[in-house]
mmCIF file of C-alpha atoms in Angstrom:
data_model
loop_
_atom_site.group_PDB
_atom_site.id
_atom_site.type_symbol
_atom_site.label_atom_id
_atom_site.label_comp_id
_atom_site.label_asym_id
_atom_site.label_seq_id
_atom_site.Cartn_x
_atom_site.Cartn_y
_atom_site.Cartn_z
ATOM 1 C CA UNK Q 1 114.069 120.785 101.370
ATOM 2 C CA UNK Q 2 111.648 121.002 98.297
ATOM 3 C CA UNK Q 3 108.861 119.201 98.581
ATOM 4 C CA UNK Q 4 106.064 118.061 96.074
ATOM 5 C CA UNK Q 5 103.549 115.354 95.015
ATOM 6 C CA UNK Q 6 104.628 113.468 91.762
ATOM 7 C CA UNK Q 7 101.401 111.878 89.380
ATOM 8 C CA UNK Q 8 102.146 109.167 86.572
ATOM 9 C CA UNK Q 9 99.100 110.020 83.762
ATOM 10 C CA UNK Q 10 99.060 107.985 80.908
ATOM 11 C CA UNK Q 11 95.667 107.595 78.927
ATOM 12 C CA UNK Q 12 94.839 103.855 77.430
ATOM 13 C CA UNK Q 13 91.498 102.882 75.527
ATOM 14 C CA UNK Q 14 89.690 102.982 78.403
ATOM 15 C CA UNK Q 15 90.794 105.143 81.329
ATOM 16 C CA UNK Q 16 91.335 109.003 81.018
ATOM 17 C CA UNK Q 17 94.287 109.249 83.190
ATOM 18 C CA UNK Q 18 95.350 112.670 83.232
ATOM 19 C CA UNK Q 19 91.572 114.015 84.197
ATOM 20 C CA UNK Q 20 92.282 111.807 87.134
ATOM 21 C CA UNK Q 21 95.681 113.048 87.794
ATOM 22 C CA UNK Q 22 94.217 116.816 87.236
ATOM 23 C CA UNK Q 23 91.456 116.587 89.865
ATOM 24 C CA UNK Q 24 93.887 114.557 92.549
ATOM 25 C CA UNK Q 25 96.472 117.904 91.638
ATOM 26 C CA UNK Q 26 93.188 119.966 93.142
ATOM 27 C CA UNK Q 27 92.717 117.588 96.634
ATOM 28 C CA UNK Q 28 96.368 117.663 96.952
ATOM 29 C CA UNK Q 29 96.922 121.531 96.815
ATOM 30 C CA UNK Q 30 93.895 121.776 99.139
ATOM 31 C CA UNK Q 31 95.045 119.223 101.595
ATOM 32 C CA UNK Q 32 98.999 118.808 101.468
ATOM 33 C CA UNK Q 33 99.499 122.668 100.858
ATOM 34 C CA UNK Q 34 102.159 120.953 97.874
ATOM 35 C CA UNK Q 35 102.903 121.322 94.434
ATOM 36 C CA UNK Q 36 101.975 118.953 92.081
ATOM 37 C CA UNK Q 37 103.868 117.491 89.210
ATOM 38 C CA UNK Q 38 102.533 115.197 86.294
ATOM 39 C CA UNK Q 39 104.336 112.972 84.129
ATOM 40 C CA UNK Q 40 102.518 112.106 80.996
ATOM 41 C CA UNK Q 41 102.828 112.307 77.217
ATOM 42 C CA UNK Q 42 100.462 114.990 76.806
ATOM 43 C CA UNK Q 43 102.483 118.395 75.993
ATOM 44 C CA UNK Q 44 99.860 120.616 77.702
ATOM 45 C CA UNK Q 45 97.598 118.587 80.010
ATOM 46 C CA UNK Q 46 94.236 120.294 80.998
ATOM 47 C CA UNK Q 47 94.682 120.956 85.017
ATOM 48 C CA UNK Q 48 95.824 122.743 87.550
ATOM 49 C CA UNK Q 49 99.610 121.433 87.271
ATOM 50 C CA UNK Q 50 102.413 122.945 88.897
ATOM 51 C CA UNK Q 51 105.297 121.528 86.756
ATOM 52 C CA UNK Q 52 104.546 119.100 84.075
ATOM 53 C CA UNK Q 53 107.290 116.326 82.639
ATOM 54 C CA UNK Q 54 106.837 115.306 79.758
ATOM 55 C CA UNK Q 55 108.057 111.361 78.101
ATOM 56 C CA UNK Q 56 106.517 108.563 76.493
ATOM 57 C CA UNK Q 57 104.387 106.269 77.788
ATOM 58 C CA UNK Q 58 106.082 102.766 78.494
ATOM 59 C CA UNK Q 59 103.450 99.497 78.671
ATOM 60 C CA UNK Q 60 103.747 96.818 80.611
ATOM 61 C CA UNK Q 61 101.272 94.903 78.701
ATOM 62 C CA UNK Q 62 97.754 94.092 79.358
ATOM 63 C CA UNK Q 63 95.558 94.083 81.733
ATOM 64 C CA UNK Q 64 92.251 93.200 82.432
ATOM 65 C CA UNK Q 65 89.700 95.663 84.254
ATOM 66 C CA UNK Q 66 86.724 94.197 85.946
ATOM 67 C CA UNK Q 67 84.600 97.378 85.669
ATOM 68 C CA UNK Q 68 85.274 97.748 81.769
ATOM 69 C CA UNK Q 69 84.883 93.846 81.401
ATOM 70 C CA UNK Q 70 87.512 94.715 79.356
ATOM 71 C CA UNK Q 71 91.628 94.134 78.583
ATOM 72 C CA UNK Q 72 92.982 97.604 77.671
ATOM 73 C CA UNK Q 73 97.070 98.488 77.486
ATOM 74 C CA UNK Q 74 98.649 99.434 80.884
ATOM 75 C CA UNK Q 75 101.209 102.473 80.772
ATOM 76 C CA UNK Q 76 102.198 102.346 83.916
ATOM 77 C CA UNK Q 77 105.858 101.075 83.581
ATOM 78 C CA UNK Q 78 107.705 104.238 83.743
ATOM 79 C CA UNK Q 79 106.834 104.381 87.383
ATOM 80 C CA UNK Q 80 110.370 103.229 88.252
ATOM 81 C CA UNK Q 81 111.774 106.897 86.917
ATOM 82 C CA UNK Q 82 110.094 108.350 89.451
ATOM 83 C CA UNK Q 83 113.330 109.231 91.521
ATOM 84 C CA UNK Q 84 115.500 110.829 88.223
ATOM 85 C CA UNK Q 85 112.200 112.705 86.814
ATOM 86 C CA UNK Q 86 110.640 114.698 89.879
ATOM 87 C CA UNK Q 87 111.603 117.917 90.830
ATOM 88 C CA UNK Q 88 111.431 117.674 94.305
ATOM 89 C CA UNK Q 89 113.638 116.626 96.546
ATOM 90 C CA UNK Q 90 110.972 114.679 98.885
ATOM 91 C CA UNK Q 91 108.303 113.206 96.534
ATOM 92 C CA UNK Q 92 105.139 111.472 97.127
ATOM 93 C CA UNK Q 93 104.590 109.477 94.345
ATOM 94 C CA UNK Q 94 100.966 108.897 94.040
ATOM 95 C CA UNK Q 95 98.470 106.845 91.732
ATOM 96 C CA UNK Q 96 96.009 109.037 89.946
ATOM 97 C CA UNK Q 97 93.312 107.058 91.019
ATOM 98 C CA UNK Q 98 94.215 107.562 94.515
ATOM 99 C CA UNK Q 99 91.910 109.216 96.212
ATOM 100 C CA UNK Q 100 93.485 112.579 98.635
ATOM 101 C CA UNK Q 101 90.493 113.191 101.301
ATOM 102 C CA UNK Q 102 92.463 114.584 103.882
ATOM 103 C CA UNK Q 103 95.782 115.720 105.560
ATOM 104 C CA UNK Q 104 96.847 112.270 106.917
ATOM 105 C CA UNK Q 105 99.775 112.366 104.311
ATOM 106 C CA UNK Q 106 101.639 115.451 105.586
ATOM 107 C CA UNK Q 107 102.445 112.669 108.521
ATOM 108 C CA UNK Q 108 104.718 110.616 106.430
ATOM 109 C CA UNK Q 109 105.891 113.972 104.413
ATOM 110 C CA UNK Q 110 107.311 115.145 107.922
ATOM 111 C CA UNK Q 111 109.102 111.695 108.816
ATOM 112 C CA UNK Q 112 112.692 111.367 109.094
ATOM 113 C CA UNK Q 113 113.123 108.270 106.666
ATOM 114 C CA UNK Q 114 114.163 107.829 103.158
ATOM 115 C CA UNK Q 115 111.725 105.844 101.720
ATOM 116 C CA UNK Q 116 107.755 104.915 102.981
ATOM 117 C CA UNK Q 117 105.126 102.956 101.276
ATOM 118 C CA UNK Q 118 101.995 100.454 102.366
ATOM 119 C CA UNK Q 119 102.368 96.678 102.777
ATOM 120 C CA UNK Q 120 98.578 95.989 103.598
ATOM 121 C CA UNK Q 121 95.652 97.075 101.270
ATOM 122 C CA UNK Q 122 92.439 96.300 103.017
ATOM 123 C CA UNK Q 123 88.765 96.202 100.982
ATOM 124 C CA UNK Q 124 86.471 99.134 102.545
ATOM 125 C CA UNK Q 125 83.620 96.691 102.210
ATOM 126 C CA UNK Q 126 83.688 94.354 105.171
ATOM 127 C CA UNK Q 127 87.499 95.762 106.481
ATOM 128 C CA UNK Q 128 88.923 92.811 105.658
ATOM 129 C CA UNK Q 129 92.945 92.812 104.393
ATOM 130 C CA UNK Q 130 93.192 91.786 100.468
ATOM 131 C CA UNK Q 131 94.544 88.653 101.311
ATOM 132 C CA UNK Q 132 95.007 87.285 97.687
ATOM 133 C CA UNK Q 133 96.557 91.341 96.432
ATOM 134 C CA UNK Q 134 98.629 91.178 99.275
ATOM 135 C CA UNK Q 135 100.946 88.428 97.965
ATOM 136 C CA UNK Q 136 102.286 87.515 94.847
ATOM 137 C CA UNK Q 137 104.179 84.826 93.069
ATOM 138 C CA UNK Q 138 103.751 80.872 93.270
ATOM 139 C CA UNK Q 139 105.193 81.282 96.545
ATOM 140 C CA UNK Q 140 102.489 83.984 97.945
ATOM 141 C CA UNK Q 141 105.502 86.411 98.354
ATOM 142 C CA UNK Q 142 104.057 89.586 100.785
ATOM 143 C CA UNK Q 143 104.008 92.236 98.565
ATOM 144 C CA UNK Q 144 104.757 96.562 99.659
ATOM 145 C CA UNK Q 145 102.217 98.684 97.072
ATOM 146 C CA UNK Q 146 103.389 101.329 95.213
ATOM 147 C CA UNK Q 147 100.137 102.988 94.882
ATOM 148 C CA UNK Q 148 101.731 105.537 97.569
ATOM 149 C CA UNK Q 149 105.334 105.610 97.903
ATOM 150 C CA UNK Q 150 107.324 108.503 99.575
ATOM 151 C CA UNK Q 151 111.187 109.126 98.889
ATOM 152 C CA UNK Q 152 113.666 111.911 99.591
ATOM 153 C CA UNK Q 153 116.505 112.205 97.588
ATOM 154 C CA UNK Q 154 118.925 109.317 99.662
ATOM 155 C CA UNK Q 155 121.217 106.258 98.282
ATOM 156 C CA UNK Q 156 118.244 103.887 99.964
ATOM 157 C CA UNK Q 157 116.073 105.388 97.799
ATOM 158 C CA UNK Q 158 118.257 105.604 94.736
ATOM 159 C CA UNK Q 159 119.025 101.885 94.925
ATOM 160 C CA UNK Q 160 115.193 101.547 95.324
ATOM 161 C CA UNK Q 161 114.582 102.894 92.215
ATOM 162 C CA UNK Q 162 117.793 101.623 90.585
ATOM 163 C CA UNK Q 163 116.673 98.168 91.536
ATOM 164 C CA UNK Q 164 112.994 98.500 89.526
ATOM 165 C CA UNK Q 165 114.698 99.836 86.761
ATOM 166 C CA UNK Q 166 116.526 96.447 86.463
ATOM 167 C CA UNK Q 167 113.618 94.375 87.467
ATOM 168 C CA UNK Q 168 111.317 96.329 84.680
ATOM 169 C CA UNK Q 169 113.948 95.977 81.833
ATOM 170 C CA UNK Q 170 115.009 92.230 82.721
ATOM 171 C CA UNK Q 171 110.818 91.235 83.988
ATOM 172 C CA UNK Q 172 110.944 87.932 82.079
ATOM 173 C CA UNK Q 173 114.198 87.147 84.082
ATOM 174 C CA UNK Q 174 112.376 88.148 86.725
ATOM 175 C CA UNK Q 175 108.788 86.572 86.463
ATOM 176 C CA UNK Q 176 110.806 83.565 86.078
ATOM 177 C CA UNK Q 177 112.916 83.754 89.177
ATOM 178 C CA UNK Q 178 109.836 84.510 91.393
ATOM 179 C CA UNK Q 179 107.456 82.475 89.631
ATOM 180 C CA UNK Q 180 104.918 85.106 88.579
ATOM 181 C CA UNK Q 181 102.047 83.774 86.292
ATOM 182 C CA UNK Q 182 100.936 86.748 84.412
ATOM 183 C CA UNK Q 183 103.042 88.781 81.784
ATOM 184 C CA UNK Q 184 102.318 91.869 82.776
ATOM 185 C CA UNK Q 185 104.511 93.810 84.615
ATOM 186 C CA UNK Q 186 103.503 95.458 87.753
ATOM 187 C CA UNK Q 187 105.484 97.736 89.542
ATOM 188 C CA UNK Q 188 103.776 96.626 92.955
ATOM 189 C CA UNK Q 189 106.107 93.451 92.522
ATOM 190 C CA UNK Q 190 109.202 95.529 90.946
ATOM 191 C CA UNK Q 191 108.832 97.484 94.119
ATOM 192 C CA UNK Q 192 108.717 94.255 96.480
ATOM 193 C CA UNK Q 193 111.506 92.269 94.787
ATOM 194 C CA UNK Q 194 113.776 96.028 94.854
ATOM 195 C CA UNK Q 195 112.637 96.067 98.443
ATOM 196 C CA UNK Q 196 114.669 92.580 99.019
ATOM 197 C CA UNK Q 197 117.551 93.127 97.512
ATOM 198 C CA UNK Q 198 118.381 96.339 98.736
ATOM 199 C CA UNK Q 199 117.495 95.101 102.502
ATOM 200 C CA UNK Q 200 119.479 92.278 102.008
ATOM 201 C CA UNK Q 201 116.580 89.952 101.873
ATOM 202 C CA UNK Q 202 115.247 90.729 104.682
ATOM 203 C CA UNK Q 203 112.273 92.702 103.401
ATOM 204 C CA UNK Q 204 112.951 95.095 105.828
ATOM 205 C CA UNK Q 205 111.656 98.797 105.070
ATOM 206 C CA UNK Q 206 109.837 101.710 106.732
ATOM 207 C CA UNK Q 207 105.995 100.991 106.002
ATOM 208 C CA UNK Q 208 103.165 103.740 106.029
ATOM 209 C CA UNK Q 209 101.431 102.956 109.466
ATOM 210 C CA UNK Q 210 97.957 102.445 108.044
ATOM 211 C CA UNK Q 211 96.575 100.304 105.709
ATOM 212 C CA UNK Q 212 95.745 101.002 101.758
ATOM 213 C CA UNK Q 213 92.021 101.310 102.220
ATOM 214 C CA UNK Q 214 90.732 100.335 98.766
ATOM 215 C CA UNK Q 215 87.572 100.251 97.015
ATOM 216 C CA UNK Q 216 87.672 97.278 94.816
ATOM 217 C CA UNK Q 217 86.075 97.209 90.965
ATOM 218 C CA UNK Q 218 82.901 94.924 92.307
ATOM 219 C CA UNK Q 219 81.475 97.809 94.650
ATOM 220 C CA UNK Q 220 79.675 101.104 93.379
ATOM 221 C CA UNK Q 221 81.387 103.875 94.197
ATOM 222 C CA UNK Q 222 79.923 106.874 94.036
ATOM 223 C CA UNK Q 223 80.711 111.032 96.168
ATOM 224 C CA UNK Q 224 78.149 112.504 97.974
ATOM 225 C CA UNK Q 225 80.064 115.983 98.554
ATOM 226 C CA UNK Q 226 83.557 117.200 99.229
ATOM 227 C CA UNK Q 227 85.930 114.388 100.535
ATOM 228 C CA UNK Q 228 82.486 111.944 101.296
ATOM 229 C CA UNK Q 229 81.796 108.739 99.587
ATOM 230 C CA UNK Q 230 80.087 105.952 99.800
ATOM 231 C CA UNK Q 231 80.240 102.156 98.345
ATOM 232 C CA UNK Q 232 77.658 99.671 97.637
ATOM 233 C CA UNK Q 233 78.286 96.261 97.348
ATOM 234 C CA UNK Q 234 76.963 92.647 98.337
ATOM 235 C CA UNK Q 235 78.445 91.089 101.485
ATOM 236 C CA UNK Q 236 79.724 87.399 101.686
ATOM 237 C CA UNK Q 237 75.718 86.496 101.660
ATOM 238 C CA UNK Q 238 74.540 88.504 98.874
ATOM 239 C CA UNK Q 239 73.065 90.690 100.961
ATOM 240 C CA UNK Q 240 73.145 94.546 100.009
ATOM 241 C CA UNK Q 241 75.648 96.489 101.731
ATOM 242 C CA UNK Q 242 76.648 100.175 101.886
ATOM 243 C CA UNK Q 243 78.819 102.174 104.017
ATOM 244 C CA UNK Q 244 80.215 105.817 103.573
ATOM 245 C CA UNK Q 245 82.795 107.912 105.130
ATOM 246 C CA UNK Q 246 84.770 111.187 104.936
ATOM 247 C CA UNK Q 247 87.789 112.698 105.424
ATOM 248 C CA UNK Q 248 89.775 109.461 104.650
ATOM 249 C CA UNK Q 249 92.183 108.791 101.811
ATOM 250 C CA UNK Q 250 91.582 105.605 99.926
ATOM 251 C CA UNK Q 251 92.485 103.510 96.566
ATOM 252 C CA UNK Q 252 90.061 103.943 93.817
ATOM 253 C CA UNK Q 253 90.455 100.478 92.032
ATOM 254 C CA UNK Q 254 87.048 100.476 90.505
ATOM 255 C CA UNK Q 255 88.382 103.257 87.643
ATOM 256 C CA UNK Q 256 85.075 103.673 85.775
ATOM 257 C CA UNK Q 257 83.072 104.771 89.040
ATOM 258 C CA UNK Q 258 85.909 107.326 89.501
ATOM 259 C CA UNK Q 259 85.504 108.647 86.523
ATOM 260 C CA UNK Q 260 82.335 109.046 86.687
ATOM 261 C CA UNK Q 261 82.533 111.298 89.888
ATOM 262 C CA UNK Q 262 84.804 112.840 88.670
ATOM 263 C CA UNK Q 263 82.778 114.446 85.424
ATOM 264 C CA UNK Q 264 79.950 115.395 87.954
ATOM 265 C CA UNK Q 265 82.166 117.358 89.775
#
């Protein structure tokens, strides 16, 4: 069975995407031993990419980033094509700001299941679960991420990604339905709502068994060597905080600090 990692790079005003996607390609060869494919609109993409699939970009609006102080377009709706363009035939579909600092992935590569992704994203500073990201809706619906997902080539995954397609191409339909506020899309809820109708309702699926560590845009995150970083940030006092680690994959939400490592490295 063919097996591969799967990176979503679309540039907007702000964020330089496919650097991102390029240096993640690097972590992942050197810790998943996989090849790496990107999906972007750039024809030839600067990095060490494997296979590279190219479409257009498809926004789901706007979005606002705390780090920017700024609202720039978010191409990240073509997410839910994930299953019809990769080449592999057991993907893990990644964010390019996710951070690969380890091997801990090769666990869910090796399970016998046909679809994995997180359901709890816990905030690195203070290790305490995202409790207001981790639901969504007027209802506080719990929500599965699909900052990670992992899928091998199955009807349960199909339908998955059948399901977002619907959800993406009929989201005010949806957004009404599930009372969701904001315009934009987000394929964190497509994923969710896809999740429910293909268990029956019953929100049943086969969940990554650790949480989404995340660094969140209000903490300074900055690499102090191969696979070791550190964040700074004030605790529930104001008091200074900082805490580093290594060796631990994480989700860089903070996009401008991640950049910046990124060009010193």
């Amino acid at each position: 069975m063919t097996t591969g990692a799967l990176i979503f790079a679309f540039d907007n005003e702000q964020t330089d995407y496919v650097s991102m996607a390029a240096w993640s390609a690097k972590n992942i060869h050197r810790h998943l031993g996989i090849p790496v494919a990107v999906v972007t609109d750039y024809e030839n993409p600067p990095g060490d990419f494997d296979y590279v699939v190219n479409t257009q970009a498809q926004s789901g609006g706007t979005r606002y980033f705390e780090d920017y102080n700024q609202t720039v377009t978010w191409n990240n709706a073509s997410r839910v094509d994930a299953y019809t363009l990769s080449p592999w035939e057991r993907t893990l579909v990644l964010d390019a700001d996710y951070v690969v600092a380890s091997s801990d992935l090769k666990t869910i590569l090796e399970c016998d299941t046909d679809f994995m992704c997180h359901k709890t994203s816990v905030n690195l500073a203070g290790g305490h679960p995202l409790t207001g990201l981790n639901v969504f809706g007027r209802h506080n619906i719990p929500m599965y991420w699909a900052t990670v997902m992992m899928f091998r080539r199955s009807n349960t995954a199909q339908y998955i990604f059948d399901c977002m397609n619907m959800i993406r191409d009929n989201w005010q339909h949806y957004r009404d339905l599930y009372q969701i506020d904001k315009k934009t899309y987000r394929n964190d809820f497509a994923l969710t709502i896809a999740v429910g109708i293909v268990s029956g309702h019953t929100g049943q699926i086969d969940q990554i068994p650790w949480p989404l560590w995340t660094a969140m845009p209000d903490t300074v995150l900055t690499s102090n060597g191969p696979d070791y970083y550190t964040i700074n940030y004030l605790d529930n006092n104001q008091k200074p905080k900082n805490m580093g680690w290594t060796g631990m994959d994480f989700h860089a939400m903070g996009k401008r600090h991640l950049e910046n490592i990124i060009a010193s490295h």
